[in-house]
Coordinates of C-alpha atoms in Angstrom, one line a residue:
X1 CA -24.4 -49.8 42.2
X2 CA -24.6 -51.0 39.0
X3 CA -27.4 -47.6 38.0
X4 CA -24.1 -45.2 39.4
X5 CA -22.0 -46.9 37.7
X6 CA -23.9 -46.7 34.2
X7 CA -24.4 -42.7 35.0
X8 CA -20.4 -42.1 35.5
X9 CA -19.9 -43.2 32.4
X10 CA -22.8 -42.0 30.4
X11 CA -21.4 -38.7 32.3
X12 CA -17.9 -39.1 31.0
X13 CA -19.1 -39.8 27.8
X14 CA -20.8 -36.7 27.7
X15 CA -18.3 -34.4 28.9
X16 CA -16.3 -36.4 26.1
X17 CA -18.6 -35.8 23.4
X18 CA -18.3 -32.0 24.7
X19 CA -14.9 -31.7 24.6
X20 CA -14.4 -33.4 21.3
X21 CA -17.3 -30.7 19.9
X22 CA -15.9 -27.8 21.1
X23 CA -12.1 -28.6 19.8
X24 CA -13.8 -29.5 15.6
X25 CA -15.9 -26.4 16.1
X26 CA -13.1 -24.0 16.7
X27 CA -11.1 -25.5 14.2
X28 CA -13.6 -25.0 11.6
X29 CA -14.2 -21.1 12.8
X30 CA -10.6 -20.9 12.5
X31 CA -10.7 -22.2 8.7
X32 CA -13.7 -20.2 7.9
X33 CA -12.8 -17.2 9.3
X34 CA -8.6 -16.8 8.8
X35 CA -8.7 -13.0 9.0
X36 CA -10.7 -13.3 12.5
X37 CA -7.4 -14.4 14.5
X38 CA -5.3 -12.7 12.4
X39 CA -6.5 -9.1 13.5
X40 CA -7.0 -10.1 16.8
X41 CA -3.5 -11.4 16.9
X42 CA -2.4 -8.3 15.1
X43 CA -3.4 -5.7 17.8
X44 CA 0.9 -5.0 18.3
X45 CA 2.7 -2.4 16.0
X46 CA 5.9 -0.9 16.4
X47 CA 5.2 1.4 19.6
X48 CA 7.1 4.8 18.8
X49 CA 6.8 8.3 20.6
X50 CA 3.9 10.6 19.1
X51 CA 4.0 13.4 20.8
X52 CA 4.6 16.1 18.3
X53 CA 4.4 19.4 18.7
X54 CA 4.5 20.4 15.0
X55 CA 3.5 18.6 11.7
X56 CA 5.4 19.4 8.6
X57 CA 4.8 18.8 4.7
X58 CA 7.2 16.3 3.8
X59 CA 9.0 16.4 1.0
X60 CA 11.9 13.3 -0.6
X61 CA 14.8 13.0 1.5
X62 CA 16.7 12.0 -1.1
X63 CA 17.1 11.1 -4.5
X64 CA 19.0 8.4 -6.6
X65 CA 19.0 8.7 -10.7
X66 CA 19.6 5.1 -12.4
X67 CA 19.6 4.4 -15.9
X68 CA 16.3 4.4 -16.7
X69 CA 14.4 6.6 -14.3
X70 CA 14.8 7.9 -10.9
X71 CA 13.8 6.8 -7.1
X72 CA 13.1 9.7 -4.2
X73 CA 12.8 8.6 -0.6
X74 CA 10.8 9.6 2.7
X75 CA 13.3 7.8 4.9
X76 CA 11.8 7.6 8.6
X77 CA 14.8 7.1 9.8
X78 CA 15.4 11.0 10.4
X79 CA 11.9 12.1 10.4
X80 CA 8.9 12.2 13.6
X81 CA 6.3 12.3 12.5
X82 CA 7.0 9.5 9.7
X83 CA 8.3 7.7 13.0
X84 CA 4.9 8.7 14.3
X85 CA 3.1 7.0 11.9
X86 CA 5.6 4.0 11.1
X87 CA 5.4 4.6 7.3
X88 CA 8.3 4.9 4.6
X89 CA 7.7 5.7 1.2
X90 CA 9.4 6.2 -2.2
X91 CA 8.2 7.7 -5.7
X92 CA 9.7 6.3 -8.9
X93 CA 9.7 7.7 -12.5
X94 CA 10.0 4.6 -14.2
X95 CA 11.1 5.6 -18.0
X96 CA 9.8 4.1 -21.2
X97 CA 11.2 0.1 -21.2
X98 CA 12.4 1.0 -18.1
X99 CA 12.5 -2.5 -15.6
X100 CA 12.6 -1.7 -11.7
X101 CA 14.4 -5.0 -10.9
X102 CA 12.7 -7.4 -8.5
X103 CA 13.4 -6.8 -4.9
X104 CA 11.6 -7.7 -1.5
X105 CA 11.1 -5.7 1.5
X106 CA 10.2 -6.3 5.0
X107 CA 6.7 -4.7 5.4
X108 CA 4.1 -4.5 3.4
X109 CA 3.9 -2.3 0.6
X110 CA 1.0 -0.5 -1.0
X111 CA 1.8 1.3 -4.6
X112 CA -0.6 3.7 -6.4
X113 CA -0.1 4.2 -10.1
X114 CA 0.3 8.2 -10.5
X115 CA 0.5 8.4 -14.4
X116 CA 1.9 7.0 -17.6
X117 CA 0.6 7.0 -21.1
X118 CA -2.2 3.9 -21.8
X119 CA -1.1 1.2 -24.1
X120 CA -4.4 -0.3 -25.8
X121 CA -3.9 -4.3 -25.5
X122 CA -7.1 -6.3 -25.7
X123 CA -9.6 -3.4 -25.8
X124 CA -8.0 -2.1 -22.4
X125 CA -5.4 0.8 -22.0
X126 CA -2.6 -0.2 -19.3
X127 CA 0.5 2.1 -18.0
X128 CA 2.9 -1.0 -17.3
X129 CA 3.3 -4.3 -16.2
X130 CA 3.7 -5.7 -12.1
X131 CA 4.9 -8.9 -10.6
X132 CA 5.2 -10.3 -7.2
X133 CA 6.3 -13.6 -6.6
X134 CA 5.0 -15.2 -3.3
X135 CA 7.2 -18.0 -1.7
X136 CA 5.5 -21.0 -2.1
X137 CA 2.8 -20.1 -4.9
X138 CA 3.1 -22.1 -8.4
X139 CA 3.8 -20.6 -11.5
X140 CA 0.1 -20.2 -12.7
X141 CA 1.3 -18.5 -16.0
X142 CA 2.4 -20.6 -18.5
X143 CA 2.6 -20.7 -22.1
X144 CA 3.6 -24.5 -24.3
X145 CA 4.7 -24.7 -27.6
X146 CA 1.7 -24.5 -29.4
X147 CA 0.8 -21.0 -28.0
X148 CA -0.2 -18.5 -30.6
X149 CA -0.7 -15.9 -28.2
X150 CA 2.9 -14.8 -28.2
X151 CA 6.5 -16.5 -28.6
X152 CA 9.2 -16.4 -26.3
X153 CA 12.4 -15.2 -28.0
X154 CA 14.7 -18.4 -26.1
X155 CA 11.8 -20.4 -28.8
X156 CA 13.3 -18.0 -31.8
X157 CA 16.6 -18.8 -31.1
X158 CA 15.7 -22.5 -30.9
X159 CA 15.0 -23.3 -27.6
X160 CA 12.0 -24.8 -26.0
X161 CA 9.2 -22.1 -25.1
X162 CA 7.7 -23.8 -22.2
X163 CA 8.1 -21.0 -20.0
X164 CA 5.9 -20.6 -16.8
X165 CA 6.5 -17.9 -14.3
X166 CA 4.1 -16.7 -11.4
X167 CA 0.6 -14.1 -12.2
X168 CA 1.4 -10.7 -13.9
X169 CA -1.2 -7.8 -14.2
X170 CA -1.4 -4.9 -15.7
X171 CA -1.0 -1.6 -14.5
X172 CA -3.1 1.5 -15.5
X173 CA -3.2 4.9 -13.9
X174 CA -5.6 5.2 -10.6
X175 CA -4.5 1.7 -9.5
X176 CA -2.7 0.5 -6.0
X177 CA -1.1 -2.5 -5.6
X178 CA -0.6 -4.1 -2.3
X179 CA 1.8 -6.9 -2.1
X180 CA 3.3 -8.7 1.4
X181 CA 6.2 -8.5 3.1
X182 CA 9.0 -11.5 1.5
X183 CA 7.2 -10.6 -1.8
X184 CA 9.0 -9.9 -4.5
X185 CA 8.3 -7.3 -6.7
X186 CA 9.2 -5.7 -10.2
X187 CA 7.5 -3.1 -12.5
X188 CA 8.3 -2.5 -16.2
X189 CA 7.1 0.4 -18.2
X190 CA 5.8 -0.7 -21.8
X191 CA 3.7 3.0 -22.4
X192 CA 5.3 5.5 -24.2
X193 CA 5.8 8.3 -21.7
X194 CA 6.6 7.6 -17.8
X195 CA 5.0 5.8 -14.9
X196 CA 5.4 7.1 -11.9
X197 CA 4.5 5.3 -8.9
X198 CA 4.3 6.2 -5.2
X199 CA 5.1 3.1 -2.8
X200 CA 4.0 3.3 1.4
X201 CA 6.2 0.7 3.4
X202 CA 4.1 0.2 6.4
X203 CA 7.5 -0.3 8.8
X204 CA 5.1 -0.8 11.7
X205 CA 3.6 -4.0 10.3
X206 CA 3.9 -6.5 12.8
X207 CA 5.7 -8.7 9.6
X208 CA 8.3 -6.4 10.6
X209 CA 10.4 -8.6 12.7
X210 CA 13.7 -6.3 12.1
X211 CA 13.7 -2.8 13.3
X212 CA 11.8 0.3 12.5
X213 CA 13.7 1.0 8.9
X214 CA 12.2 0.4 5.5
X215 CA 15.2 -2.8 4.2
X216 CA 14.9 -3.5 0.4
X217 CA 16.5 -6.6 -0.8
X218 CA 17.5 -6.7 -3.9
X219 CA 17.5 -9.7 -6.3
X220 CA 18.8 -8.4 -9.2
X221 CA 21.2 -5.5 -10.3
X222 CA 24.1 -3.4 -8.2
X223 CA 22.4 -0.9 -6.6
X224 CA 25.1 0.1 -4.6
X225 CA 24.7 4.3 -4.9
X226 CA 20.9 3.5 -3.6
X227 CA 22.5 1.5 -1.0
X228 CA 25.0 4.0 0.6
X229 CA 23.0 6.6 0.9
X230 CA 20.3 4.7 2.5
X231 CA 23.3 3.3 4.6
X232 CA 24.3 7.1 5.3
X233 CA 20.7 8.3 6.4
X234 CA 20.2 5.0 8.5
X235 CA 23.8 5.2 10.6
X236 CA 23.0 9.4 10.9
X237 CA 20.0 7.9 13.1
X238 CA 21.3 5.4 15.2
X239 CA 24.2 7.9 16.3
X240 CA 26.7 5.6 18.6
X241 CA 25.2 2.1 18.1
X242 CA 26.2 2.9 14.3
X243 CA 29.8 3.4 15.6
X244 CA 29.9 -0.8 17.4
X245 CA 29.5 -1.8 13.0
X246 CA 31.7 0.7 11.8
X247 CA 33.8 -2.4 10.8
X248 CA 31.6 -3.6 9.0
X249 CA 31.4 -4.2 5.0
X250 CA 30.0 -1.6 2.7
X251 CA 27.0 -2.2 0.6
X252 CA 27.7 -4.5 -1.6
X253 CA 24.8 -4.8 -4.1
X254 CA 22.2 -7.8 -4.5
X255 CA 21.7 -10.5 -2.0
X256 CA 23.6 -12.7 -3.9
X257 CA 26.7 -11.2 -3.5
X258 CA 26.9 -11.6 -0.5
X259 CA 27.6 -15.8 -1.5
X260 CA 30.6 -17.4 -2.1
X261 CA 30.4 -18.0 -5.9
X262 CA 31.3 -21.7 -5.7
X263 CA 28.4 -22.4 -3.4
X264 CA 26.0 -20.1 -5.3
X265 CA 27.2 -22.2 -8.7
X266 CA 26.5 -25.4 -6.9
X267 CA 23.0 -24.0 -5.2
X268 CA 21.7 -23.6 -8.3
X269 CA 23.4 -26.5 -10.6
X270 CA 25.2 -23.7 -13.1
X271 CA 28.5 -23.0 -13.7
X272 CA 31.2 -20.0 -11.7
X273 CA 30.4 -17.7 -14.8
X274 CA 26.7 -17.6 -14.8
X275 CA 27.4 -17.7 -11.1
X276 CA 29.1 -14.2 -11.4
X277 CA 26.5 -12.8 -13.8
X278 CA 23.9 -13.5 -10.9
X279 CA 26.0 -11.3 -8.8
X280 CA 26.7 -8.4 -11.3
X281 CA 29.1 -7.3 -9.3
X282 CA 30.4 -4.6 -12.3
X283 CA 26.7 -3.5 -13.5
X284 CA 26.0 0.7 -12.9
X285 CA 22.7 1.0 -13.5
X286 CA 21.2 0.8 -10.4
X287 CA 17.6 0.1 -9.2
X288 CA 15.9 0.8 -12.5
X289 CA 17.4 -0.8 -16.1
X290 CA 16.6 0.0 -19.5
X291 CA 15.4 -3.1 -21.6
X292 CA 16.8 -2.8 -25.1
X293 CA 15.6 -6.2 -26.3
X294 CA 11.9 -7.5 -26.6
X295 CA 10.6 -7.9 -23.2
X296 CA 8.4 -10.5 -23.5
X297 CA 6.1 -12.3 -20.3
X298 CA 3.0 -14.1 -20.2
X299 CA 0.2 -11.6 -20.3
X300 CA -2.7 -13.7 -21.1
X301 CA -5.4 -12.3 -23.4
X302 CA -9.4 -11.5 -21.9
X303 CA -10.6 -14.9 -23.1
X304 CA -7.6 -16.7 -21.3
X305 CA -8.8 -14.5 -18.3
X306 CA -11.9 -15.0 -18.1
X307 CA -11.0 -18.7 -18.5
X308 CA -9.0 -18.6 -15.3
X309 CA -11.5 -16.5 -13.3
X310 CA -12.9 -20.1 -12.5
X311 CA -9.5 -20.6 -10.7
X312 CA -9.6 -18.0 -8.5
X313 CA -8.0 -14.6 -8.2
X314 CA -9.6 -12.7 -11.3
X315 CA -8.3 -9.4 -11.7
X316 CA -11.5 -7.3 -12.7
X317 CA -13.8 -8.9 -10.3
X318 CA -15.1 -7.5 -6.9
X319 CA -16.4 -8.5 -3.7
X320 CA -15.2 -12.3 -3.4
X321 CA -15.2 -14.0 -0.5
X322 CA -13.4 -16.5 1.5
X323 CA -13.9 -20.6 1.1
X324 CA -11.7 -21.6 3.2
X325 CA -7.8 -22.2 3.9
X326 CA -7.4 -23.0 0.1
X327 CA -7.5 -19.3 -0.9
X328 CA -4.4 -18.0 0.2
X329 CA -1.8 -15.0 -0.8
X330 CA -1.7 -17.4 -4.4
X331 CA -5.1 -16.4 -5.3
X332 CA -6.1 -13.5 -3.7
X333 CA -6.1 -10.1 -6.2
X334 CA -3.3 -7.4 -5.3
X335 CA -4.5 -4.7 -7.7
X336 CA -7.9 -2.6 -7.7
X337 CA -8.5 0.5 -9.4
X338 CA -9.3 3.4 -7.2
X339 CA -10.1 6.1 -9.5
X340 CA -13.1 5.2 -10.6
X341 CA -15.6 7.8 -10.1
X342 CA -18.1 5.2 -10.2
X343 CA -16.0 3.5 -7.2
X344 CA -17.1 6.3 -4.7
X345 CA -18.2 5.5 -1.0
X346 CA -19.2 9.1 -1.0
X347 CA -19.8 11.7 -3.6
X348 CA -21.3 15.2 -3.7
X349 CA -21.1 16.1 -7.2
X350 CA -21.0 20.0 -5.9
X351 CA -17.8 19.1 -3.6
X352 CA -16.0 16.0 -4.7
X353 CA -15.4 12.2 -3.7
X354 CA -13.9 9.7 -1.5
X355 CA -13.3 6.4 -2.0
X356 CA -11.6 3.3 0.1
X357 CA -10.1 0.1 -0.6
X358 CA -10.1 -2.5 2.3
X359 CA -10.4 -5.4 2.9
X360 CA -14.6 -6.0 1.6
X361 CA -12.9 -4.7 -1.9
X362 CA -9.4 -5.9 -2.0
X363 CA -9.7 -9.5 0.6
X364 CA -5.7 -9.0 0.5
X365 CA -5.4 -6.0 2.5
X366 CA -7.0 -8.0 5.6
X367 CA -3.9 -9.9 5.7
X368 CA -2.0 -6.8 5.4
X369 CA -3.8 -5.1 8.2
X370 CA -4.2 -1.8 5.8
X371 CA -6.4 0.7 4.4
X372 CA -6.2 2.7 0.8
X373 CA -7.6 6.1 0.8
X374 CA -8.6 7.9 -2.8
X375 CA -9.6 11.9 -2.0
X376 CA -11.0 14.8 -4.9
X377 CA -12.3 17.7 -3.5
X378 CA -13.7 20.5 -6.2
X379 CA -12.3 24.1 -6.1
X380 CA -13.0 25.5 -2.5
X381 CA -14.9 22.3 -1.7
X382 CA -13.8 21.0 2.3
X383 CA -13.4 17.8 3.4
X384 CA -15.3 17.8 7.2
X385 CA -13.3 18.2 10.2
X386 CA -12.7 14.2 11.1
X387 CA -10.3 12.0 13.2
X388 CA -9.2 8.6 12.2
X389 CA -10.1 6.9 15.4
X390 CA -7.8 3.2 14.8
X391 CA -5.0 4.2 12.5
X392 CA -2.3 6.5 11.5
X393 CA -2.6 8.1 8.0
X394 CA -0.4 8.8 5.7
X395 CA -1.2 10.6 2.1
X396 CA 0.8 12.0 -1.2
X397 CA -1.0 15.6 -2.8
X398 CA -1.2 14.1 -6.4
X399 CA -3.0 17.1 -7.6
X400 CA -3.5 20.6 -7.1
X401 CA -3.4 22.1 -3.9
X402 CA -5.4 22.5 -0.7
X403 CA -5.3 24.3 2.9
X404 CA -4.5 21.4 5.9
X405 CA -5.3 21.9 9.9
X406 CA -4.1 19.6 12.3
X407 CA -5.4 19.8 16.0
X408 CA -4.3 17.3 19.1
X409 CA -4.9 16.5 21.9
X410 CA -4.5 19.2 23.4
X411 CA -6.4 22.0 21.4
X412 CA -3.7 23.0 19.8
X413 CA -3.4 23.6 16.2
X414 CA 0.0 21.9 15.3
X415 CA -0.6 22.6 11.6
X416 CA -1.8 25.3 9.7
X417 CA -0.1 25.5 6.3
X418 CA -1.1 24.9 2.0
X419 CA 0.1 21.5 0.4
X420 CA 1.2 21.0 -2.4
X421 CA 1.4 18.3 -5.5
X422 CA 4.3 16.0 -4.7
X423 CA 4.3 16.5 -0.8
X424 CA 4.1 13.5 2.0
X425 CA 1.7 14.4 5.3
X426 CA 1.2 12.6 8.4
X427 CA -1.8 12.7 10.5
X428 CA -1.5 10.7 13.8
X429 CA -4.4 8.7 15.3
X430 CA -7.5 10.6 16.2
X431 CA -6.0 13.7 15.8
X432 CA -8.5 16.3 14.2
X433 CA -7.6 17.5 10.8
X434 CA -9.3 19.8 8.1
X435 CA -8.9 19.7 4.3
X436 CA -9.9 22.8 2.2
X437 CA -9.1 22.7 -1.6
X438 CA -7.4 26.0 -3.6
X439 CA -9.1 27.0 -6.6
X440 CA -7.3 24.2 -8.7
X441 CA -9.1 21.7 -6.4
X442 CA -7.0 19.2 -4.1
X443 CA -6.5 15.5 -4.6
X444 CA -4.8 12.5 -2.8
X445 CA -3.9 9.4 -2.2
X446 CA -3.7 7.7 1.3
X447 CA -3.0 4.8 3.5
X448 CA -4.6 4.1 6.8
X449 CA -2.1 2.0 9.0
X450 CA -5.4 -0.7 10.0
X451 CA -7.6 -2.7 8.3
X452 CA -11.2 -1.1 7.7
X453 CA -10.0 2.1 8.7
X454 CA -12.8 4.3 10.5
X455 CA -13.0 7.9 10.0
X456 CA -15.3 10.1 12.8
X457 CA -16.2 13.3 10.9
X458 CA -17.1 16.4 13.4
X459 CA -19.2 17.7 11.2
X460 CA -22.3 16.9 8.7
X461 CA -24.9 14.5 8.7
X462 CA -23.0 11.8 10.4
X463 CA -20.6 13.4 12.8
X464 CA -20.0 13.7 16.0
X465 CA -22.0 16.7 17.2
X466 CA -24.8 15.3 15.0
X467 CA -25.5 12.2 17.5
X468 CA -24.8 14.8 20.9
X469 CA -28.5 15.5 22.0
X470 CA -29.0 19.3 21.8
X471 CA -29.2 19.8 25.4
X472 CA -25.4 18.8 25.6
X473 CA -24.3 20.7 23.4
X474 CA -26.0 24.0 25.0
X475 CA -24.4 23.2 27.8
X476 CA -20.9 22.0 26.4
X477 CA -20.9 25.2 24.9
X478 CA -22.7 27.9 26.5
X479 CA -25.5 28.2 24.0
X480 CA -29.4 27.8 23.3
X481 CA -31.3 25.4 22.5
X482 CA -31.8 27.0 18.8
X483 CA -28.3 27.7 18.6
X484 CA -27.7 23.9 19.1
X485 CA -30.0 22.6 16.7
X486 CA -28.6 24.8 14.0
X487 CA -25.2 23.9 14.6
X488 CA -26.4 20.1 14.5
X489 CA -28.7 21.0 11.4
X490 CA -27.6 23.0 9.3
X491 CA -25.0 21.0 7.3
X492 CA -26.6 18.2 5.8
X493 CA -24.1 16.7 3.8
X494 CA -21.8 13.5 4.3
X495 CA -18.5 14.2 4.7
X496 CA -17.5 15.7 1.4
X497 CA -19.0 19.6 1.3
X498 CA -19.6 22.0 -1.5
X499 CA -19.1 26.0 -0.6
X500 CA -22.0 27.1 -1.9
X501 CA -21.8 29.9 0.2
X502 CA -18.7 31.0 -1.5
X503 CA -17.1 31.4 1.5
X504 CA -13.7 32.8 1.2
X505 CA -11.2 30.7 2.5
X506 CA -11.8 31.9 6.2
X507 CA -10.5 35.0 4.8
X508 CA -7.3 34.7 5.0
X509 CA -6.5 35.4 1.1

């Protein structure tokens, strides 16, 4: 009695010790691996209707001027395929000392730096200057008195320079940015020519917890032209619901106007006045200012880098990896250079390159759930036929020109047509698209609405057909055996593919 007895509880104790085991060993695979739950968690986008006949090259819907540069819209709202893909997106020319006021969205954004004319500062040439402050990150920038880096001008007019603000970086052309949604962002221009910047609002996020429209808040400024005509396009879409807030009031600037000013004064210990300049309830210059005084923030020098790197989050530095629930948004890098030849994931240096930013490159972009796409094909160079078999993509022409085909679903070609620089495209999941370049060659930029994006070429030494065995392929398609092997064979490149052939472009010129 006494032996059963000892065996119950030597079993319970067991089945304890189990229990206990398996509970401390999931919650340490939870801390190591964050992003694991995340993108299984993260299966659910915004479902929308995909079934479109026709694809079209996109261009701005429309355009607002402030007074230092200019914004131009893809709205969704009023567009399939953009619908399709659940991706908004905006181009500003920033002007020289131009300031695009800090503002927040509700998706997460990914920017790529177009152009702008390098400004040498510590042996490296940057277009501009990008914040984004994270809720709940400290201010990791700071500067004391004793700086001899720079002065602030509150310390020339007498006032202490102990200023502190959260991480900066620098901007230079071929860079993306990638930021959260609740971030808050700004961008000032300190070249000498403009910086243009294309931004892709990924609306379908699942950090989207509104509805399927691209909503900028604004913390500074009086953007209220932006504001009604995003207003306008929005209500044009929603058709009657629109009609139940007809009563409602019309845009009215930054979020802060929409306080009482006695309870803003008292939120943040100042006085009605300042109150009121907080609102700017009087100011015209819309999303982007012009900065006529010394703009000076806390851009440290290389050695005060490098100094930090042992913190965490250096910008220049590649492939880190996670320790654990103490790296967070705070520390992880938002910017990474895409341009860089040397960058390339593939290169044929008789057709051209492509090269992708996601997560291994930029850790950030896990949390984001989002892939960054950098294209250059040569003149008459193609891009294989391929399908993006997890994700939507969406990509700007930045340069030259090139022929697209789009195929679906059901054989049909739903786009046959030349784009050009400046133009917006959407290719939906795992439908089959081509890319030709014109004789000035044909260059993009792109985002993939998934982390680690996966593209299935059709063609070349890693496609499709290339893994069929031959004897399916004579059969699929009513050839021989030699005729198969060739058409497996006889491209042998990766992906990117030189014409040195010359072939015309499927004659059609």
């Amino acid at each position: 009695m006494a032996s059963s007895s000892s065996s119950s509880l030597f079993l319970c104790l067991s089945l304890g010790s189990l229990l206990l085991f398996h509970v401390c060993f999931a919650q340490i695979e939870q801390a190591r691996l964050p992003g694991r739950s995340r993108q299984q968690h993260k299966q659910q986008r915004w479902q929308s209707q995909c079934r479109l006949d026709r694809l079209d090259a996109l261009q701005p819907s429309r355009r607002i001027e402030s007074e230092a540069g200019v914004s131009e819209y893809w709205d969704l709202e009023n567009d399939e395929q953009l619908q399709c893909a659940g991706v908004s997106a905006v181009r500003h020319t920033i002007q020289r000392r131009g300031l695009l006021l800090p503002y927040f969205t509700n998706a997460p954004v990914v920017a790529f730096v177009l152009q702008g004319t390098y400004t040498l500062t510590y042996l490296y040439l940057y277009t501009g200057i990008h914040g984004a402050v994270i809720p709940g990150c400290p201010e990791t920038f700071e500067r004391g008195q004793s700086s001899r880096q720079s002065r602030s001008v509150s310390a020339q007019e007498g006032y202490s320079s102990d200023e502190k603000h959260q991480k900066v970086r620098e901007l230079r052309e071929g860079d993306i940015v990638a930021a959260p949604a609740g971030a808050a962002q700004w961008i000032f221009n300190n070249g000498d020519s403009p910086l243009v910047l294309v931004s892709f609002i990924d609306v379908g996020n699942q950090a989207n917890q509104l509805d399927q429209s691209a909503r900028r808040f604004h913390l500074g400024g009086n953007p209220q032209r932006d504001q009604r005509s995003e207003e306008q396009v929005r209500s044009q879409s929603q058709g009657r619901r629109q009609r139940r807030s007809q009563q409602r009031q019309t845009p009215n600037g930054n979020i802060f106007s929409g306080f009482d000013t006695r309870l803003l004064a008292e939120s943040f210990n100042i006085d009605t006045e300042l109150a009121n300049r907080l609102q700017n309830k009087e100011d015209k210059r819309e999303r982007i200012v012009r900065v006529r005084d010394e703009f000076d923030v806390i851009t440290p020098a290389r050695i005060q880098e490098e100094e930090r790197r042992r913190y965490g989050g250096y910008e220049e530095s590649y492939g880190e990896s996670y320790n654990g629930l103490e790296e967070t948004f705070c520390t992880l890098r938002l910017r990474h250079n895409i341009d860089r030849p040397s960058q390339a994931d593939i290169f044929n240096p008789r057709g051209g390159r492509v090269t992708t930013v996601n997560s291994f490159n930029l850790p950030i972009l896990r949390f984001l759930q989002l892939t960054a796409e950098r294209g250059v094909l040569y003149r008459n160079a193609q891009l294989a036929p391929h399908f993006n078999s997890k994700s939507h993509s969406v990509f700007y022409v930045t340069r030259g020109s090139g022929r697209v085909q789009v195929a679906d679903d059901y054989g049909r070609n739903i786009f046959d047509g030349d784009l050009q620089e400046g133009q917006l495209f959407v290719v939906p999941q795992n439908h089959a698209v081509l890319k030709q370049a014109s004789n000035q060659g044909f260059e993009w930029i792109a985002v993939k609405t998934v982390d680690n994006a996966k593209r299935s070429p059709l063609a070349g030494r890693i496609s499709v057909i290339r893994g069929l065995p031959e004897d399916v392929l004579a059969n699929a398609f009513q050839m021989s055996r030699e005729q198969a092997r060739r058409l497996k064979y006889n491209r042998d490149e990766v992906t990117v593919f030189s014409t040195s052939q010359q072939q015309e472009r499927g004659g059609r010129d």
